[in-house]
Short mmCIF file of C-alpha atoms (C1' of nucleotides) in Angstrom, two decimals:
data_model
loop_
_atom_site.label_atom_id
_atom_site.label_comp_id
_atom_site.label_asym_id
_atom_site.label_seq_id
_atom_site.Cartn_x
_atom_site.Cartn_y
_atom_site.Cartn_z
CA MET A 141 106.33 97.85 89.37
CA ALA A 142 108.92 95.07 89.18
CA LYS A 143 107.46 91.59 88.93
CA CYS A 144 109.46 88.95 90.72
CA GLU A 145 110.18 85.60 89.13
CA SER A 146 108.47 82.47 90.38
CA ASP A 147 107.99 78.79 89.73
CA VAL A 148 104.44 79.24 88.51
CA SER A 149 104.32 78.64 84.78
CA PRO A 150 101.45 78.39 82.32
CA ARG A 151 100.17 75.12 80.92
CA SER A 152 103.02 73.38 79.16
CA THR A 153 100.61 71.18 77.21
CA PRO A 154 98.53 73.56 75.10
CA ARG A 155 94.82 72.89 74.84
CA ARG A 156 94.08 70.60 71.94
CA SER A 157 90.57 72.06 71.62
CA TYR A 158 89.33 75.59 71.46
CA HIS A 159 87.00 74.96 74.38
CA HIS A 160 88.69 74.54 77.72
CA GLY A 161 86.05 72.31 79.27
CA ARG A 162 86.60 72.94 82.95
CA LEU A 163 87.85 76.52 82.89
CA ARG A 164 85.94 77.61 85.98
CA GLU A 165 87.62 75.04 88.21
CA ALA A 166 90.97 75.64 86.51
CA LEU A 167 90.75 79.37 87.26
CA VAL A 168 89.99 78.79 90.95
CA LYS A 169 92.90 76.35 91.15
CA ALA A 170 95.26 78.75 89.35
CA THR A 171 94.24 81.56 91.72
CA VAL A 172 95.13 79.51 94.80
CA GLU A 173 98.45 78.48 93.24
CA LEU A 174 99.27 82.09 92.41
CA ILE A 175 98.52 83.29 95.96
CA GLU A 176 100.69 80.50 97.38
CA ALA A 177 103.56 81.38 95.06
CA ARG A 178 103.54 85.16 95.18
CA GLY A 179 100.98 86.39 97.71
CA LEU A 180 97.48 87.78 97.59
CA ASP A 181 98.32 91.28 96.31
CA SER A 182 100.03 90.05 93.18
CA VAL A 183 97.00 88.10 91.98
CA SER A 184 95.74 89.57 88.73
CA LEU A 185 93.05 88.13 86.52
CA ARG A 186 95.38 88.44 83.58
CA GLU A 187 98.01 86.21 85.16
CA VAL A 188 95.43 83.75 86.43
CA ALA A 189 94.14 83.53 82.87
CA LYS A 190 97.66 83.03 81.50
CA LEU A 191 98.28 80.29 84.07
CA ALA A 192 95.11 78.54 82.96
CA GLY A 193 96.18 78.93 79.33
CA VAL A 194 93.43 81.26 78.16
CA SER A 195 93.16 84.88 77.10
CA SER A 196 92.75 87.64 79.68
CA ALA A 197 89.12 88.13 78.73
CA ALA A 198 88.13 84.48 79.12
CA PRO A 199 87.61 84.51 82.93
CA PHE A 200 84.76 86.98 82.46
CA ARG A 201 82.69 84.22 80.86
CA HIS A 202 82.72 82.45 84.26
CA PHE A 203 83.11 85.25 86.80
CA PRO A 204 81.59 88.72 86.48
CA SER A 205 84.59 90.28 88.25
CA ARG A 206 87.83 89.70 90.09
CA LEU A 207 85.79 89.88 93.31
CA ALA A 208 83.64 87.00 92.12
CA LEU A 209 86.68 84.84 91.36
CA LEU A 210 88.12 85.38 94.83
CA THR A 211 84.67 84.81 96.33
CA ALA A 212 84.69 81.40 94.63
CA VAL A 213 87.99 80.67 96.40
CA ALA A 214 86.39 81.80 99.66
CA GLU A 215 83.47 79.44 99.09
CA GLU A 216 85.91 76.58 98.59
CA ALA A 217 87.57 77.68 101.84
CA GLN A 218 84.26 77.60 103.67
CA ASP A 219 83.45 74.14 102.29
CA ARG A 220 86.72 72.85 103.74
CA LEU A 221 86.13 74.60 107.07
CA ILE A 222 82.65 73.15 107.49
CA GLN A 223 83.92 69.70 106.53
CA GLN A 224 86.72 69.99 109.11
CA ILE A 225 84.35 71.17 111.85
CA GLU A 226 81.95 68.31 111.14
CA GLN A 227 84.83 65.85 111.33
CA SER A 228 86.10 67.35 114.59
CA LEU A 229 82.59 67.29 116.05
CA ALA A 230 82.09 63.67 115.02
CA ALA A 231 85.20 62.71 116.99
CA VAL A 232 83.68 64.01 120.25
CA GLU A 233 80.14 62.71 119.75
CA GLY A 234 78.36 62.08 123.02
CA GLN A 235 80.72 64.28 125.02
CA ASN A 236 79.49 67.35 126.90
CA ALA A 237 78.64 70.73 125.36
CA LEU A 238 81.92 72.38 126.33
CA GLN A 239 83.94 69.57 124.76
CA ARG A 240 81.89 69.94 121.57
CA PHE A 241 82.44 73.71 121.65
CA ARG A 242 86.16 73.06 122.04
CA ALA A 243 86.09 70.69 119.08
CA ILE A 244 84.77 73.47 116.84
CA GLY A 245 87.61 75.74 117.91
CA ARG A 246 90.20 73.05 117.30
CA GLY A 247 88.66 72.26 113.94
CA PHE A 248 88.92 75.92 112.99
CA LEU A 249 92.58 76.09 114.02
CA LEU A 250 93.45 72.88 112.16
CA TRP A 251 91.70 74.17 109.04
CA ALA A 252 93.33 77.63 109.17
CA ILE A 253 96.84 76.26 109.61
CA THR A 254 96.55 73.56 106.97
CA ASN A 255 94.82 75.92 104.52
CA PRO A 256 96.53 79.28 105.15
CA THR A 257 95.80 80.60 101.66
CA HIS A 258 92.10 79.77 101.89
CA PHE A 259 91.93 81.28 105.38
CA GLN A 260 93.60 84.47 104.16
CA VAL A 261 91.10 84.86 101.33
CA ILE A 262 87.95 84.21 103.35
CA SER A 263 89.03 86.40 106.25
CA ASN A 264 89.71 89.37 103.96
CA ARG A 265 86.29 90.91 103.49
CA HIS A 266 87.66 93.59 101.20
CA ILE A 267 88.52 91.25 98.35
CA ILE A 268 85.35 89.15 98.35
CA THR A 269 81.61 89.81 98.35
CA TYR A 270 80.72 88.35 101.72
CA GLU A 271 77.18 89.55 102.20
CA THR A 272 75.63 88.65 98.86
CA SER A 273 77.16 85.18 98.60
CA SER A 274 76.35 82.04 100.53
CA LEU A 275 79.31 82.80 102.82
CA ARG A 276 77.38 84.91 105.29
CA GLY A 277 74.56 82.41 105.76
CA ARG A 278 76.75 79.37 106.29
CA ASN A 279 79.04 81.29 108.64
CA ASP A 280 76.04 82.38 110.67
CA GLN A 281 75.13 78.73 110.98
CA ILE A 282 78.48 77.90 112.61
CA ARG A 283 78.07 80.88 114.91
CA ARG A 284 74.60 79.76 116.00
CA GLN A 285 75.92 76.29 116.69
CA MET A 286 78.64 77.74 118.94
CA SER A 287 76.09 79.92 120.75
CA GLU A 288 73.81 76.97 121.43
CA LEU A 289 76.69 74.88 122.78
CA MET A 290 77.77 77.73 125.08
CA VAL A 291 74.24 78.16 126.41
CA GLU A 292 73.98 74.41 126.91
CA ALA A 293 77.35 74.35 128.69
CA ALA A 294 76.19 77.14 130.99
CA ALA A 295 72.91 75.32 131.72
CA GLN A 296 74.86 72.20 132.68
CA ASN A 297 77.06 74.26 135.02
CA LEU A 298 80.20 73.47 133.07
CA LEU A 299 81.34 77.11 133.06
CA ARG A 300 82.81 79.36 135.71
CA PRO A 301 80.57 82.27 136.70
CA GLY A 302 80.62 85.10 134.18
CA ASP A 303 78.86 86.44 131.13
CA VAL A 304 78.22 83.55 128.74
CA SER A 305 78.34 85.67 125.59
CA ALA A 306 81.64 87.19 126.73
CA HIS A 307 83.05 83.67 127.00
CA GLU A 308 81.79 82.89 123.52
CA ILE A 309 83.09 86.06 121.88
CA GLY A 310 86.36 85.60 123.75
CA ALA A 311 86.80 82.09 122.41
CA ARG A 312 86.03 83.23 118.87
CA ALA A 313 88.39 86.19 119.06
CA LEU A 314 91.14 84.05 120.59
CA VAL A 315 90.94 81.40 117.90
CA TYR A 316 90.64 83.93 115.10
CA GLY A 317 93.52 85.96 116.51
CA LEU A 318 95.76 82.89 116.75
CA ALA A 319 95.04 81.93 113.16
CA ARG A 320 95.73 85.45 111.94
CA MET A 321 98.97 85.71 113.91
CA TYR A 322 100.08 82.49 112.24
CA VAL A 323 99.27 83.43 108.65
CA ASP A 324 100.63 86.94 109.18
CA GLY A 325 103.94 85.39 110.19
CA GLN A 326 103.88 86.82 113.71
CA PHE A 327 104.73 83.57 115.47
CA PRO A 328 108.53 83.73 115.03
CA SER A 329 108.74 87.22 116.52
CA TRP A 330 106.67 86.03 119.48
CA GLY A 331 109.32 83.55 120.43
CA VAL A 332 107.10 80.67 119.42
CA SER A 333 109.89 78.34 118.41
CA GLN A 334 108.00 75.08 118.82
CA PRO A 335 108.25 72.86 115.75
CA ASN A 336 104.52 72.70 115.15
CA PRO A 337 102.48 75.94 115.21
CA LEU A 338 99.26 73.93 115.47
CA ASP A 339 100.46 72.47 118.78
CA VAL A 340 101.03 75.99 120.09
CA CYS A 341 97.57 77.14 118.99
CA ASN A 342 95.90 74.08 120.49
CA ALA A 343 97.77 74.48 123.77
CA VAL A 344 96.78 78.16 124.07
CA PHE A 345 93.17 77.41 123.19
CA ASP A 346 92.98 74.42 125.53
CA GLN A 347 94.28 76.53 128.38
CA PHE A 348 91.59 79.11 127.61
CA ILE A 349 88.89 76.43 127.66
CA ALA A 350 90.31 75.09 130.93
CA SER A 351 90.32 78.56 132.48
CA ILE A 352 86.66 79.23 131.70
CA SER A 353 85.48 75.79 132.88
CA VAL A 354 84.83 74.84 136.48
CA MET B 208 86.52 99.54 87.12
CA ALA B 209 83.84 101.98 88.20
CA LYS B 210 84.99 104.54 90.73
CA CYS B 211 82.36 105.47 93.27
CA GLU B 212 81.72 109.05 94.21
CA SER B 213 82.81 110.37 97.58
CA ASP B 214 83.10 113.46 99.68
CA VAL B 215 86.86 113.60 99.32
CA SER B 216 87.82 116.49 97.09
CA PRO B 217 91.16 118.05 96.23
CA ARG B 218 92.44 121.27 97.76
CA SER B 219 89.94 124.00 96.99
CA THR B 220 92.57 126.67 97.69
CA PRO B 221 95.30 126.11 95.10
CA ARG B 222 98.89 126.43 96.23
CA ARG B 223 100.08 129.99 95.93
CA SER B 224 103.64 128.81 95.46
CA TYR B 225 105.21 126.21 93.25
CA HIS B 226 106.71 124.49 96.26
CA HIS B 227 104.28 122.78 98.54
CA GLY B 228 106.23 123.17 101.75
CA ARG B 229 104.86 120.30 103.83
CA LEU B 230 104.03 117.80 101.12
CA ARG B 231 105.21 114.77 103.06
CA GLU B 232 102.80 115.36 105.94
CA ALA B 233 100.03 116.36 103.52
CA LEU B 234 100.42 113.07 101.64
CA VAL B 235 100.20 110.99 104.81
CA LYS B 236 97.11 112.94 105.86
CA ALA B 237 95.50 112.57 102.43
CA THR B 238 96.16 108.82 102.50
CA VAL B 239 94.37 108.39 105.83
CA GLU B 240 91.44 110.49 104.58
CA LEU B 241 91.19 108.44 101.42
CA ILE B 242 91.17 105.13 103.32
CA GLU B 243 88.47 106.46 105.65
CA ALA B 244 86.35 107.63 102.73
CA ARG B 245 86.68 104.71 100.32
CA GLY B 246 88.65 101.90 101.92
CA LEU B 247 92.19 100.60 101.76
CA ASP B 248 92.02 98.92 98.35
CA SER B 249 91.00 102.08 96.54
CA VAL B 250 94.05 104.03 97.71
CA SER B 251 96.19 104.96 94.75
CA LEU B 252 99.21 107.24 94.78
CA ARG B 253 97.69 109.19 91.92
CA GLU B 254 94.55 110.03 93.88
CA VAL B 255 96.50 110.78 97.02
CA ALA B 256 98.58 113.18 94.96
CA LYS B 257 95.47 114.77 93.46
CA LEU B 258 93.98 115.17 96.95
CA ALA B 259 97.15 116.92 98.09
CA GLY B 260 97.03 119.13 95.01
CA VAL B 261 100.19 117.92 93.29
CA SER B 262 101.05 115.90 90.21
CA SER B 263 101.08 112.11 90.31
CA ALA B 264 104.86 112.02 90.20
CA ALA B 265 105.38 114.39 93.13
CA PRO B 266 104.97 111.80 95.93
CA PHE B 267 108.07 110.01 94.64
CA ARG B 268 110.19 112.94 95.83
CA HIS B 269 109.21 111.99 99.41
CA PHE B 270 108.46 108.27 99.27
CA PRO B 271 110.31 105.75 97.11
CA SER B 272 107.14 103.69 96.63
CA ARG B 273 103.51 103.23 97.53
CA LEU B 274 104.70 100.76 100.19
CA ALA B 275 106.81 103.49 101.77
CA LEU B 276 103.85 105.89 101.92
CA LEU B 277 101.67 103.33 103.67
CA THR B 278 104.58 102.44 105.95
CA ALA B 279 104.65 106.11 106.99
CA VAL B 280 100.98 105.80 107.93
CA ALA B 281 101.83 102.64 109.89
CA GLU B 282 104.56 104.50 111.75
CA GLU B 283 102.06 107.20 112.68
CA ALA B 284 99.75 104.41 113.85
CA GLN B 285 102.49 102.94 116.03
CA ASP B 286 103.27 106.35 117.52
CA ARG B 287 99.66 106.69 118.61
CA LEU B 288 99.56 103.12 119.95
CA ILE B 289 102.67 103.60 122.07
CA GLN B 290 101.35 106.92 123.34
CA GLN B 291 98.04 105.28 124.30
CA ILE B 292 99.75 102.37 126.05
CA GLU B 293 101.98 104.75 128.03
CA GLN B 294 98.92 106.73 129.07
CA SER B 295 97.02 103.58 130.08
CA LEU B 296 100.06 102.34 132.04
CA ALA B 297 100.44 105.68 133.80
CA ALA B 298 96.87 105.39 135.07
CA VAL B 299 97.65 102.13 136.90
CA GLU B 300 101.06 103.08 138.25
CA GLY B 301 101.91 101.24 141.43
CA GLN B 302 99.34 98.51 140.86
CA ASN B 303 100.34 94.86 140.48
CA ALA B 304 101.86 93.28 137.36
CA LEU B 305 98.63 91.71 136.16
CA GLN B 306 96.81 95.04 136.37
CA ARG B 307 99.59 96.67 134.38
CA PHE B 308 99.41 93.84 131.83
CA ARG B 309 95.66 94.42 131.62
CA ALA B 310 96.25 98.15 131.09
CA ILE B 311 98.33 97.41 127.99
CA GLY B 312 95.54 95.28 126.55
CA ARG B 313 92.93 97.94 127.26
CA GLY B 314 95.19 100.60 125.76
CA PHE B 315 95.51 98.51 122.61
CA LEU B 316 91.75 98.05 122.33
CA LEU B 317 91.06 101.76 122.90
CA TRP B 318 93.66 102.67 120.27
CA ALA B 319 92.38 100.17 117.69
CA ILE B 320 88.76 101.23 118.03
CA THR B 321 89.43 104.97 118.00
CA ASN B 322 91.95 104.64 115.14
CA PRO B 323 90.46 101.88 112.97
CA THR B 324 92.15 103.13 109.80
CA HIS B 325 95.58 103.23 111.41
CA PHE B 326 95.02 99.79 112.94
CA GLN B 327 94.02 98.39 109.57
CA VAL B 328 97.15 99.71 107.91
CA ILE B 329 99.63 98.56 110.54
CA SER B 330 98.09 95.12 110.89
CA ASN B 331 98.27 94.49 107.15
CA ARG B 332 101.83 93.31 106.62
CA HIS B 333 101.32 92.96 102.87
CA ILE B 334 100.97 96.68 102.20
CA ILE B 335 103.86 97.93 104.36
CA THR B 336 107.52 97.08 104.85
CA TYR B 337 107.41 95.85 108.41
CA GLU B 338 110.83 94.30 108.83
CA THR B 339 113.04 97.03 107.42
CA SER B 340 111.31 99.95 109.15
CA SER B 341 111.32 100.93 112.82
CA LEU B 342 107.99 99.14 113.20
CA ARG B 343 109.42 95.75 114.03
CA GLY B 344 111.79 97.03 116.72
CA ARG B 345 109.26 99.17 118.57
CA ASN B 346 106.64 96.41 118.40
CA ASP B 347 109.13 93.96 119.88
CA GLN B 348 109.59 96.41 122.73
CA ILE B 349 105.88 96.27 123.61
CA ARG B 350 105.98 92.50 123.39
CA ARG B 351 108.95 92.28 125.75
CA GLN B 352 107.18 94.56 128.22
CA MET B 353 104.13 92.25 128.19
CA SER B 354 106.34 89.19 128.66
CA GLU B 355 108.08 90.72 131.65
CA LEU B 356 104.79 91.68 133.27
CA MET B 357 103.45 88.15 132.78
CA VAL B 358 106.55 86.59 134.31
CA GLU B 359 106.32 89.05 137.18
CA ALA B 360 102.62 88.25 137.67
CA ALA B 361 103.44 84.54 137.76
CA ALA B 362 106.25 85.10 140.28
CA GLN B 363 103.84 87.01 142.52
CA ASN B 364 101.34 84.13 142.32
CA LEU B 365 98.71 86.30 140.66
CA LEU B 366 97.96 83.70 137.98
CA ARG B 367 96.12 80.41 138.05
CA PRO B 368 98.30 77.38 137.38
CA GLY B 369 99.13 76.91 133.72
CA ASP B 370 101.71 77.75 131.10
CA VAL B 371 102.66 81.42 131.44
CA SER B 372 103.53 81.92 127.79
CA ALA B 373 100.20 80.36 126.78
CA HIS B 374 98.45 82.95 128.95
CA GLU B 375 100.44 85.70 127.28
CA ILE B 376 99.89 84.52 123.71
CA GLY B 377 96.25 83.94 124.54
CA ALA B 378 95.81 87.50 125.78
CA ARG B 379 97.55 88.90 122.71
CA ALA B 380 95.50 86.78 120.30
CA LEU B 381 92.28 87.64 122.12
CA VAL B 382 92.87 91.38 122.01
CA TYR B 383 94.10 91.29 118.42
CA GLY B 384 91.16 89.11 117.36
CA LEU B 385 88.66 91.48 119.01
CA ALA B 386 90.16 94.49 117.27
CA ARG B 387 90.13 92.73 113.91
CA MET B 388 86.55 91.55 114.34
CA TYR B 389 85.58 95.16 114.99
CA VAL B 390 87.35 96.73 112.02
CA ASP B 391 86.25 93.88 109.74
CA GLY B 392 82.65 94.68 110.65
CA GLN B 393 81.99 91.29 112.25
CA PHE B 394 80.41 92.64 115.43
CA PRO B 395 76.88 93.17 114.06
CA SER B 396 76.66 89.60 112.78
CA TRP B 397 77.80 88.37 116.19
CA GLY B 398 74.76 89.83 117.85
CA VAL B 399 76.87 92.44 119.55
CA SER B 400 74.21 95.12 119.64
CA GLN B 401 75.60 97.12 122.54
CA PRO B 402 75.91 100.82 121.78
CA ASN B 403 79.64 100.98 122.39
CA PRO B 404 81.90 98.31 120.82
CA LEU B 405 84.74 99.34 123.13
CA ASP B 406 82.62 98.37 126.14
CA VAL B 407 82.10 94.93 124.62
CA CYS B 408 85.82 94.47 123.95
CA ASN B 409 86.75 95.62 127.43
CA ALA B 410 84.18 93.33 129.02
CA VAL B 411 85.40 90.30 127.08
CA PHE B 412 89.04 91.09 127.84
CA ASP B 413 88.36 91.76 131.52
CA GLN B 414 86.60 88.44 131.86
CA PHE B 415 89.62 86.77 130.27
CA ILE B 416 91.95 88.47 132.75
CA ALA B 417 89.65 87.45 135.59
CA SER B 418 89.58 83.84 134.40
CA ILE B 419 93.37 83.51 134.33
CA SER B 420 93.89 85.20 137.72
CA VAL B 421 93.53 83.47 141.08
"C1'" DA C 162 115.70 121.49 95.69
"C1'" DC C 163 111.21 120.38 94.35
"C1'" DC C 164 107.66 119.61 91.01
"C1'" DT C 165 105.47 118.60 86.17
"C1'" DG C 166 104.23 116.03 81.85
"C1'" DA C 167 104.84 112.43 79.12
"C1'" DA C 168 106.01 107.83 78.86
"C1'" DC C 169 106.19 102.65 80.05
"C1'" DA C 170 104.38 98.40 81.46
"C1'" DC C 171 100.99 96.91 84.04
"C1'" DC C 172 95.86 96.30 85.65
"C1'" DG C 173 90.21 95.18 85.46
"C1'" DT C 174 86.68 95.23 82.32
"C1'" DT C 175 84.06 95.53 77.83
"C1'" DC C 176 82.81 94.17 73.32
"C1'" DA C 177 82.83 93.15 68.56
"C1'" DA C 178 84.43 89.41 66.16
"C1'" DG C 179 85.97 84.70 65.60
"C1'" DT C 180 85.31 79.19 66.13
"C1'" DA D 291 78.22 78.42 73.77
"C1'" DC D 292 82.78 79.74 74.64
"C1'" DC D 293 86.94 82.19 73.64
"C1'" DT D 294 90.09 85.96 71.39
"C1'" DG D 295 92.06 90.63 70.32
"C1'" DA D 296 91.80 95.17 70.60
"C1'" DA D 297 90.30 98.86 73.19
"C1'" DC D 298 89.36 101.94 77.41
"C1'" DA D 299 90.38 104.03 81.65
"C1'" DC D 300 92.89 103.11 85.29
"C1'" DC D 301 97.41 102.04 88.07
"C1'" DG D 302 102.82 102.46 90.04
"C1'" DT D 303 106.98 104.17 88.62
"C1'" DT D 304 110.62 106.66 85.85
"C1'" DC D 305 112.78 110.55 83.86
"C1'" DA D 306 113.81 114.50 81.12
"C1'" DA D 307 112.47 119.01 81.51
"C1'" DG D 308 110.73 123.02 83.86
"C1'" DT D 309 110.72 126.65 88.06
#
DNA sequence: ACCTGAACACCGTTCAAGT
DNA sequence: ACCTGAACACCGTTCAAGT
């Protein structure tokens, strides 16, 4: 298997001490850098370790497995997502339930497009342990929030007639699908030639929100 | 790395002849079986070869790389998708452009849910060579067909006011997102407890089509 | 023409031993 | 307490040699 060259190089300044100090954080950082440089598949613990300037066995002091390391990246991804959603929600405080629902979707899109590597890791359930980590619980929380807003929007007659949960699942699938199409590089082949992919995503999502509202 | 047990076992009837005869097809079939039994990540050429009853070097007579083997699976996936779409389109012959557009979406959903393994392989651009195979060209063909139907639907005033391409990208992202949520096992956590996931997908997609039509 | 067996350079993971 | 070096069983891929 030929390994392609890249601009990722190990620590030029060798550790002055035997103990690394912040190896855990350094490994997570090195993993993200490696994915950005050469893609998810080419991430090996051995190269992550080399990038962080330690032996290939050292990561196992901090992570029980490769899965656990990538799960740590996914947890960082989720932290950023939740932060982004909270920020987007804060910007529409006091507005109606549908506008708040829309803010969550836009927050998700902004997060996915500005953090494509993190999005790729967290949305790939095969490379992380989703169920046994905190990921599942915190994701469920976002989902519940969206459900409540949809129910509230329906109660306030903000939605066109139709099944409320179908609207909700539709919105989630639409936003998730857009983000995936972007990170999978499908936008160019779809004739999306606009300079900013986020503008495209927002426009599509906004039109969806408009079409389900009265 | 511990290998879990499974019900996939190599050929019980050993080859009577030195030459396999239909090794290429057997390898593709073994690959699909292996993914179904133990997931995409655990597919190795060596095990595929063992399943087909040949040495670990034999596959390289028929496929230049692991990528090429999985690309062959993806091509089989695309064959089935195109066949399904043609069948779905045939069932709505003579109906208006929006109904024909809807038929493509429903064909895609039916294909993805009845062929989850094939969908997983073809939608994972990191494990196949998408650009240099016939995949890209034939996929573009489907996309063009959808574009034309959308333009035709707009010309016939079947759509609510709005950007036509945003409707089209929205439909594509929605359908793709639904299929991914299903194969990624996200439906249970979304409270989708209906017996048939296809019914859920169809209902969500139909409501989308209804919401963008006049 | 098609397949095997041994080899090479990788990989995740373990563990005794070092500091 | 934290890290190294060598080891183990894997992996994709190559290639001389077999049929």
